PDB file of C-alpha atoms in Angstrom:
ATOM      1  CA  GLU A 242       5.810  15.336 -10.715  1.00  0.00           C
ATOM      2  CA  VAL A 243       6.585  12.205  -8.749  1.00  0.00           C
ATOM      3  CA  GLN A 244       6.772   9.138 -10.977  1.00  0.00           C
ATOM      4  CA  LEU A 245       7.460   5.525 -10.116  1.00  0.00           C
ATOM      5  CA  VAL A 246       7.700   3.043 -12.966  1.00  0.00           C
ATOM      6  CA  GLU A 247       8.032  -0.674 -12.259  1.00  0.00           C
ATOM      7  CA  SER A 248       9.399  -3.235 -14.675  1.00  0.00           C
ATOM      8  CA  GLY A 249      10.666  -6.793 -14.701  1.00  0.00           C
ATOM      9  CA  GLY A 250       7.484  -8.745 -14.109  1.00  0.00           C
ATOM     10  CA  GLY A 251       6.484 -11.754 -16.143  1.00  0.00           C
ATOM     11  CA  LEU A 252       5.760 -15.462 -16.159  1.00  0.00           C
ATOM     12  CA  VAL A 253       8.160 -17.669 -14.207  1.00  0.00           C
ATOM     13  CA  LYS A 254       8.082 -21.308 -13.154  1.00  0.00           C
ATOM     14  CA  PRO A 255       7.899 -22.313  -9.481  1.00  0.00           C
ATOM     15  CA  GLY A 256      11.375 -22.203  -7.998  1.00  0.00           C
ATOM     16  CA  GLY A 257      12.511 -19.605 -10.497  1.00  0.00           C
ATOM     17  CA  SER A 258      13.782 -16.072 -10.021  1.00  0.00           C
ATOM     18  CA  LEU A 259      12.881 -12.563 -11.143  1.00  0.00           C
ATOM     19  CA  ARG A 260      14.297  -9.134 -10.485  1.00  0.00           C
ATOM     20  CA  LEU A 261      11.876  -6.236 -10.334  1.00  0.00           C
ATOM     21  CA  SER A 262      12.986  -2.663 -10.856  1.00  0.00           C
ATOM     22  CA  CYS A 263      11.379   0.673 -10.041  1.00  0.00           C
ATOM     23  CA  ALA A 264      12.613   3.844 -11.710  1.00  0.00           C
ATOM     24  CA  ALA A 265      11.910   6.967  -9.680  1.00  0.00           C
ATOM     25  CA  SER A 266      11.757  10.563 -10.860  1.00  0.00           C
ATOM     26  CA  GLY A 267      10.383  13.930  -9.811  1.00  0.00           C
ATOM     27  CA  PHE A 268      11.751  13.871  -6.259  1.00  0.00           C
ATOM     28  CA  SER A 269      14.989  13.432  -4.366  1.00  0.00           C
ATOM     29  CA  PHE A 270      15.061   9.626  -4.309  1.00  0.00           C
ATOM     30  CA  SER A 271      17.862   9.397  -1.751  1.00  0.00           C
ATOM     31  CA  ASP A 272      15.756  11.290   0.831  1.00  0.00           C
ATOM     32  CA  TYR A 273      13.009   8.672   1.052  1.00  0.00           C
ATOM     33  CA  SER A 274      12.528   5.152   2.274  1.00  0.00           C
ATOM     34  CA  MET A 275      10.928   2.911  -0.354  1.00  0.00           C
ATOM     35  CA  ASN A 276       8.692  -0.132  -0.313  1.00  0.00           C
ATOM     36  CA  TRP A 277       7.269  -2.993  -2.319  1.00  0.00           C
ATOM     37  CA  VAL A 278       3.588  -3.814  -1.830  1.00  0.00           C
ATOM     38  CA  ARG A 279       1.855  -6.637  -3.665  1.00  0.00           C
ATOM     39  CA  GLN A 280      -1.696  -7.578  -4.560  1.00  0.00           C
ATOM     40  CA  ALA A 281      -2.677 -11.089  -5.557  1.00  0.00           C
ATOM     41  CA  PRO A 282      -5.366 -11.301  -8.265  1.00  0.00           C
ATOM     42  CA  GLY A 283      -8.703 -10.245  -6.808  1.00  0.00           C
ATOM     43  CA  LYS A 284      -7.200  -9.902  -3.321  1.00  0.00           C
ATOM     44  CA  GLY A 285      -6.142  -7.137  -0.955  1.00  0.00           C
ATOM     45  CA  LEU A 286      -2.866  -5.327  -0.409  1.00  0.00           C
ATOM     46  CA  GLU A 287       0.139  -6.882   1.301  1.00  0.00           C
ATOM     47  CA  TRP A 288       3.270  -4.984   2.295  1.00  0.00           C
ATOM     48  CA  VAL A 289       6.335  -6.990   1.219  1.00  0.00           C
ATOM     49  CA  SER A 290       9.557  -5.079   1.887  1.00  0.00           C
ATOM     50  CA  SER A 291      10.967  -1.712   2.865  1.00  0.00           C
ATOM     51  CA  ILE A 292      14.393  -0.108   2.658  1.00  0.00           C
ATOM     52  CA  HIS A 293      15.671   2.974   4.420  1.00  0.00           C
ATOM     53  CA  ARG A 294      16.940   5.861   2.326  1.00  0.00           C
ATOM     54  CA  ASN A 295      20.587   4.887   2.889  1.00  0.00           C
ATOM     55  CA  SER A 296      19.898   1.109   2.966  1.00  0.00           C
ATOM     56  CA  ASN A 297      20.760   0.967   6.691  1.00  0.00           C
ATOM     57  CA  TYR A 298      17.435  -0.623   7.589  1.00  0.00           C
ATOM     58  CA  ILE A 299      15.748  -3.335   5.548  1.00  0.00           C
ATOM     59  CA  TYR A 300      12.614  -5.256   6.420  1.00  0.00           C
ATOM     60  CA  HIS A 301      10.668  -8.065   4.780  1.00  0.00           C
ATOM     61  CA  VAL A 302       7.379  -9.731   5.576  1.00  0.00           C
ATOM     62  CA  ASP A 303       7.943 -13.200   7.060  1.00  0.00           C
ATOM     63  CA  SER A 304       6.526 -15.029   4.035  1.00  0.00           C
ATOM     64  CA  VAL A 305       9.341 -13.776   1.774  1.00  0.00           C
ATOM     65  CA  LYS A 306      12.272 -13.729   4.209  1.00  0.00           C
ATOM     66  CA  GLY A 307      15.208 -15.672   2.846  1.00  0.00           C
ATOM     67  CA  ARG A 308      13.765 -15.591  -0.670  1.00  0.00           C
ATOM     68  CA  PHE A 309      13.314 -11.890  -1.555  1.00  0.00           C
ATOM     69  CA  THR A 310      15.866  -9.105  -1.218  1.00  0.00           C
ATOM     70  CA  ILE A 311      15.125  -5.415  -1.520  1.00  0.00           C
ATOM     71  CA  SER A 312      17.889  -3.045  -2.590  1.00  0.00           C
ATOM     72  CA  ARG A 313      18.366   0.390  -4.084  1.00  0.00           C
ATOM     73  CA  ASP A 314      20.814   2.442  -6.115  1.00  0.00           C
ATOM     74  CA  ASN A 315      20.482   6.089  -5.120  1.00  0.00           C
ATOM     75  CA  ALA A 316      22.854   7.203  -7.885  1.00  0.00           C
ATOM     76  CA  LYS A 317      20.462   5.724 -10.443  1.00  0.00           C
ATOM     77  CA  ASN A 318      17.214   6.597  -8.624  1.00  0.00           C
ATOM     78  CA  SER A 319      16.239   2.955  -8.685  1.00  0.00           C
ATOM     79  CA  LEU A 320      14.662   0.413  -6.373  1.00  0.00           C
ATOM     80  CA  PHE A 321      14.925  -3.347  -6.837  1.00  0.00           C
ATOM     81  CA  LEU A 322      13.353  -6.559  -5.590  1.00  0.00           C
ATOM     82  CA  GLN A 323      15.267  -9.769  -6.200  1.00  0.00           C
ATOM     83  CA  MET A 324      12.830 -12.647  -5.933  1.00  0.00           C
ATOM     84  CA  ASN A 325      14.175 -16.197  -5.679  1.00  0.00           C
ATOM     85  CA  SER A 326      12.539 -19.567  -5.034  1.00  0.00           C
ATOM     86  CA  LEU A 327       9.256 -18.208  -6.321  1.00  0.00           C
ATOM     87  CA  ARG A 328       6.027 -19.928  -5.358  1.00  0.00           C
ATOM     88  CA  ALA A 329       2.543 -19.897  -6.839  1.00  0.00           C
ATOM     89  CA  GLU A 330       1.394 -17.777  -3.894  1.00  0.00           C
ATOM     90  CA  ASP A 331       3.822 -15.032  -4.937  1.00  0.00           C
ATOM     91  CA  THR A 332       1.672 -14.392  -8.008  1.00  0.00           C
ATOM     92  CA  ALA A 333       0.601 -10.757  -7.729  1.00  0.00           C
ATOM     93  CA  VAL A 334       0.903  -7.249  -9.031  1.00  0.00           C
ATOM     94  CA  TYR A 335       3.930  -5.729  -7.343  1.00  0.00           C
ATOM     95  CA  TYR A 336       3.825  -2.018  -6.605  1.00  0.00           C
ATOM     96  CA  CYS A 337       6.716   0.234  -5.782  1.00  0.00           C
ATOM     97  CA  ALA A 338       5.657   2.828  -3.198  1.00  0.00           C
ATOM     98  CA  ARG A 339       7.394   5.860  -1.764  1.00  0.00           C
ATOM     99  CA  ASP A 340       7.429   6.142   1.986  1.00  0.00           C
ATOM    100  CA  ARG A 341       6.740   9.615   3.276  1.00  0.00           C
ATOM    101  CA  GLY A 342       7.494   9.102   6.911  1.00  0.00           C
ATOM    102  CA  GLY A 343      10.176   6.549   7.580  1.00  0.00           C
ATOM    103  CA  GLY A 344       8.161   3.424   7.209  1.00  0.00           C
ATOM    104  CA  THR A 345       4.706   4.724   7.851  1.00  0.00           C
ATOM    105  CA  THR A 346       2.808   6.127   4.894  1.00  0.00           C
ATOM    106  CA  PHE A 347       2.858   5.145   1.233  1.00  0.00           C
ATOM    107  CA  ASP A 348       2.231   8.466  -0.461  1.00  0.00           C
ATOM    108  CA  TYR A 349       3.065   7.673  -4.097  1.00  0.00           C
ATOM    109  CA  TRP A 350       2.662   4.383  -5.949  1.00  0.00           C
ATOM    110  CA  GLY A 351       3.754   3.072  -9.321  1.00  0.00           C
ATOM    111  CA  GLN A 352       1.371   1.420 -11.738  1.00  0.00           C
ATOM    112  CA  GLY A 353       2.556  -2.052 -10.769  1.00  0.00           C
ATOM    113  CA  THR A 354       4.122  -5.000 -12.569  1.00  0.00           C
ATOM    114  CA  LEU A 355       2.516  -8.438 -12.728  1.00  0.00           C
ATOM    115  CA  VAL A 356       4.428 -11.487 -11.578  1.00  0.00           C
ATOM    116  CA  THR A 357       2.887 -14.843 -12.444  1.00  0.00           C
ATOM    117  CA  VAL A 358       4.372 -18.007 -10.981  1.00  0.00           C
ATOM    118  CA  SER A 359       3.061 -21.034 -12.813  1.00  0.00           C
ATOM    119  CA  SER A 360       4.308 -24.179 -14.489  1.00  0.00           C
TER     120      SER A 360
ATOM    121  CA  ASP B 103       1.172  -9.231  13.520  1.00  0.00           C
ATOM    122  CA  ILE B 104      -1.547  -6.615  13.957  1.00  0.00           C
ATOM    123  CA  GLN B 105      -4.768  -7.696  12.254  1.00  0.00           C
ATOM    124  CA  MET B 106      -6.912  -5.008  10.642  1.00  0.00           C
ATOM    125  CA  THR B 107     -10.583  -5.812  10.182  1.00  0.00           C
ATOM    126  CA  GLN B 108     -12.743  -3.627   7.972  1.00  0.00           C
ATOM    127  CA  SER B 109     -16.514  -3.618   7.801  1.00  0.00           C
ATOM    128  CA  PRO B 110     -18.475  -3.929   5.766  1.00  0.00           C
ATOM    129  CA  SER B 111     -16.612  -5.889   3.075  1.00  0.00           C
ATOM    130  CA  SER B 112     -18.870  -4.364   0.456  1.00  0.00           C
ATOM    131  CA  LEU B 113     -21.326  -1.530   0.426  1.00  0.00           C
ATOM    132  CA  SER B 114     -23.900  -0.214  -2.012  1.00  0.00           C
ATOM    133  CA  ALA B 115     -25.075   3.370  -1.651  1.00  0.00           C
ATOM    134  CA  SER B 116     -26.719   6.131  -3.647  1.00  0.00           C
ATOM    135  CA  VAL B 117     -25.144   9.310  -4.942  1.00  0.00           C
ATOM    136  CA  GLY B 118     -25.331  11.914  -2.193  1.00  0.00           C
ATOM    137  CA  ASP B 119     -25.437   9.370   0.630  1.00  0.00           C
ATOM    138  CA  ARG B 120     -23.199   9.570   3.670  1.00  0.00           C
ATOM    139  CA  VAL B 121     -21.021   6.457   3.740  1.00  0.00           C
ATOM    140  CA  THR B 122     -19.020   5.172   6.705  1.00  0.00           C
ATOM    141  CA  ILE B 123     -16.487   2.342   6.802  1.00  0.00           C
ATOM    142  CA  THR B 124     -14.987   1.038  10.014  1.00  0.00           C
ATOM    143  CA  CYS B 125     -11.578  -0.460  10.666  1.00  0.00           C
ATOM    144  CA  GLN B 126     -10.673  -2.290  13.851  1.00  0.00           C
ATOM    145  CA  ALA B 127      -7.121  -3.105  14.912  1.00  0.00           C
ATOM    146  CA  SER B 128      -6.300  -6.219  16.927  1.00  0.00           C
ATOM    147  CA  GLN B 129      -4.332  -4.067  19.384  1.00  0.00           C
ATOM    148  CA  ASP B 130      -3.877  -0.423  20.244  1.00  0.00           C
ATOM    149  CA  ILE B 131      -2.244   1.440  17.355  1.00  0.00           C
ATOM    150  CA  SER B 132      -2.799   5.000  18.643  1.00  0.00           C
ATOM    151  CA  ASP B 133      -3.478   7.065  15.509  1.00  0.00           C
ATOM    152  CA  TYR B 134      -0.998   5.210  13.311  1.00  0.00           C
ATOM    153  CA  LEU B 135      -3.511   4.553  10.574  1.00  0.00           C
ATOM    154  CA  ASN B 136      -3.906   5.507   6.925  1.00  0.00           C
ATOM    155  CA  TRP B 137      -6.719   5.126   4.396  1.00  0.00           C
ATOM    156  CA  TYR B 138      -6.250   4.416   0.683  1.00  0.00           C
ATOM    157  CA  GLN B 139      -8.571   4.379  -2.301  1.00  0.00           C
ATOM    158  CA  GLN B 140      -8.043   1.930  -5.145  1.00  0.00           C
ATOM    159  CA  LYS B 141     -10.014   2.228  -8.349  1.00  0.00           C
ATOM    160  CA  PRO B 142     -10.270  -0.831 -10.641  1.00  0.00           C
ATOM    161  CA  GLY B 143      -7.039  -1.505 -12.496  1.00  0.00           C
ATOM    162  CA  LYS B 144      -5.237   1.359 -10.766  1.00  0.00           C
ATOM    163  CA  ALA B 145      -2.702   1.772  -8.011  1.00  0.00           C
ATOM    164  CA  PRO B 146      -3.869   2.733  -4.540  1.00  0.00           C
ATOM    165  CA  LYS B 147      -4.021   6.413  -3.633  1.00  0.00           C
ATOM    166  CA  LEU B 148      -3.429   7.879  -0.189  1.00  0.00           C
ATOM    167  CA  LEU B 149      -6.492   9.743   1.122  1.00  0.00           C
ATOM    168  CA  ILE B 150      -6.108  10.045   4.903  1.00  0.00           C
ATOM    169  CA  TYR B 151      -2.957   9.795   7.028  1.00  0.00           C
ATOM    170  CA  ASP B 152      -2.443   9.680  10.793  1.00  0.00           C
ATOM    171  CA  ALA B 153      -6.087   8.610  11.160  1.00  0.00           C
ATOM    172  CA  SER B 154      -7.667  11.992  10.472  1.00  0.00           C
ATOM    173  CA  ASN B 155      -5.464  14.155   8.259  1.00  0.00           C
ATOM    174  CA  LEU B 156      -6.625  14.785   4.713  1.00  0.00           C
ATOM    175  CA  GLU B 157      -3.925  14.323   2.081  1.00  0.00           C
ATOM    176  CA  THR B 158      -3.259  17.398  -0.048  1.00  0.00           C
ATOM    177  CA  GLY B 159      -5.589  17.589  -3.031  1.00  0.00           C
ATOM    178  CA  VAL B 160      -8.120  15.108  -1.671  1.00  0.00           C
ATOM    179  CA  PRO B 161     -11.722  16.429  -1.623  1.00  0.00           C
ATOM    180  CA  SER B 162     -13.030  17.520   1.759  1.00  0.00           C
ATOM    181  CA  ARG B 163     -15.983  15.103   1.563  1.00  0.00           C
ATOM    182  CA  PHE B 164     -13.517  12.442   2.732  1.00  0.00           C
ATOM    183  CA  SER B 165     -12.679  12.287   6.435  1.00  0.00           C
ATOM    184  CA  GLY B 166     -11.253   9.933   8.994  1.00  0.00           C
ATOM    185  CA  GLY B 167     -11.367   9.541  12.740  1.00  0.00           C
ATOM    186  CA  GLY B 168     -10.696   7.329  15.695  1.00  0.00           C
ATOM    187  CA  SER B 169      -7.746   6.184  17.761  1.00  0.00           C
ATOM    188  CA  GLY B 170      -6.613   3.148  19.686  1.00  0.00           C
ATOM    189  CA  THR B 171      -8.335   0.196  18.055  1.00  0.00           C
ATOM    190  CA  ASP B 172     -11.416   1.675  16.372  1.00  0.00           C
ATOM    191  CA  PHE B 173     -11.380   3.912  13.318  1.00  0.00           C
ATOM    192  CA  THR B 174     -13.860   5.310  10.831  1.00  0.00           C
ATOM    193  CA  PHE B 175     -13.651   6.560   7.272  1.00  0.00           C
ATOM    194  CA  THR B 176     -16.504   8.703   5.980  1.00  0.00           C
ATOM    195  CA  ILE B 177     -17.593  10.095   2.648  1.00  0.00           C
ATOM    196  CA  SER B 178     -20.039  12.877   3.485  1.00  0.00           C
ATOM    197  CA  SER B 179     -21.791  12.929   0.105  1.00  0.00           C
ATOM    198  CA  LEU B 180     -21.045  10.007  -2.218  1.00  0.00           C
ATOM    199  CA  GLN B 181     -20.064  10.913  -5.765  1.00  0.00           C
ATOM    200  CA  PRO B 182     -19.976   8.585  -8.806  1.00  0.00           C
ATOM    201  CA  GLU B 183     -16.178   8.904  -9.000  1.00  0.00           C
ATOM    202  CA  ASP B 184     -15.861   7.486  -5.471  1.00  0.00           C
ATOM    203  CA  ILE B 185     -16.557   3.973  -6.721  1.00  0.00           C
ATOM    204  CA  ALA B 186     -13.518   2.061  -5.534  1.00  0.00           C
ATOM    205  CA  THR B 187     -12.179  -0.261  -2.889  1.00  0.00           C
ATOM    206  CA  TYR B 188     -10.967   1.388   0.312  1.00  0.00           C
ATOM    207  CA  TYR B 189      -8.237   0.038   2.561  1.00  0.00           C
ATOM    208  CA  CYS B 190      -7.033   0.950   6.016  1.00  0.00           C
ATOM    209  CA  GLN B 191      -3.363   0.377   6.901  1.00  0.00           C
ATOM    210  CA  GLN B 192      -1.559   0.447  10.247  1.00  0.00           C
ATOM    211  CA  TYR B 193       2.014   1.499  10.811  1.00  0.00           C
ATOM    212  CA  ALA B 194       2.305   0.998  14.565  1.00  0.00           C
ATOM    213  CA  ASN B 195       4.265  -2.226  14.100  1.00  0.00           C
ATOM    214  CA  LEU B 196       6.032  -4.234  11.457  1.00  0.00           C
ATOM    215  CA  PRO B 197       4.818  -5.819   9.317  1.00  0.00           C
ATOM    216  CA  ARG B 198       2.686  -2.990   7.993  1.00  0.00           C
ATOM    217  CA  THR B 199      -0.741  -4.524   7.522  1.00  0.00           C
ATOM    218  CA  PHE B 200      -3.845  -3.580   5.583  1.00  0.00           C
ATOM    219  CA  GLY B 201      -7.495  -4.270   6.130  1.00  0.00           C
ATOM    220  CA  GLN B 202      -9.113  -6.658   3.684  1.00  0.00           C
ATOM    221  CA  GLY B 203     -10.776  -3.794   1.838  1.00  0.00           C
ATOM    222  CA  THR B 204     -14.284  -2.393   1.472  1.00  0.00           C
ATOM    223  CA  ARG B 205     -15.721  -2.408  -2.027  1.00  0.00           C
ATOM    224  CA  LEU B 206     -18.022   0.550  -2.575  1.00  0.00           C
ATOM    225  CA  GLU B 207     -20.657   0.466  -5.308  1.00  0.00           C
ATOM    226  CA  ILE B 208     -23.329   2.850  -6.500  1.00  0.00           C
ATOM    227  CA  LYS B 209     -26.910   1.704  -5.917  1.00  0.00           C
TER     228      LYS B 209
END
């Protein structure tokens, strides 16, 4: 059974940093691209970042470029999102999502971890 | 960025009704479109991929269609467990973008 379990969320002040993690199991992690998708409270879904299975290709939405960095450790079946210079508008539930087709389709999602940016 | 516009934003229907949601892309995306269901407090779930293909294990009352800029998502006979918000998502271009969502309620 495919499982994705996020951790690392919490309350942080504006300008602060957090590192999110996603532990994957039940599939061959190194065979899949992975993504972070976020959802602000009461709002819709926003794709944030994606990383190719061997980390050769990395993409971020413009609003987080220069502040967020996606990475992965295939040996540990783990995905990460380093978030720096956090802003109030980054407040959201952050979901880890497996990518079935090389950046096209999010076929499995974790339960999400809440990041709150507030003073 | 490709803008995805769903309509309606919310919808109230009765059990057994046929329900249709539309999604319009701001430019041609061929059939590079997926549909997701999100129940309250839960993660989204993939229902339809490549505009019209039913994900494994998803009930056949769900269907999708369209290509280019105009797409539809249909529930042929609404069930109580279908109460959720539905999102379309394009993957023709980066950034991947979602529609704003359609909240479906039981009348």
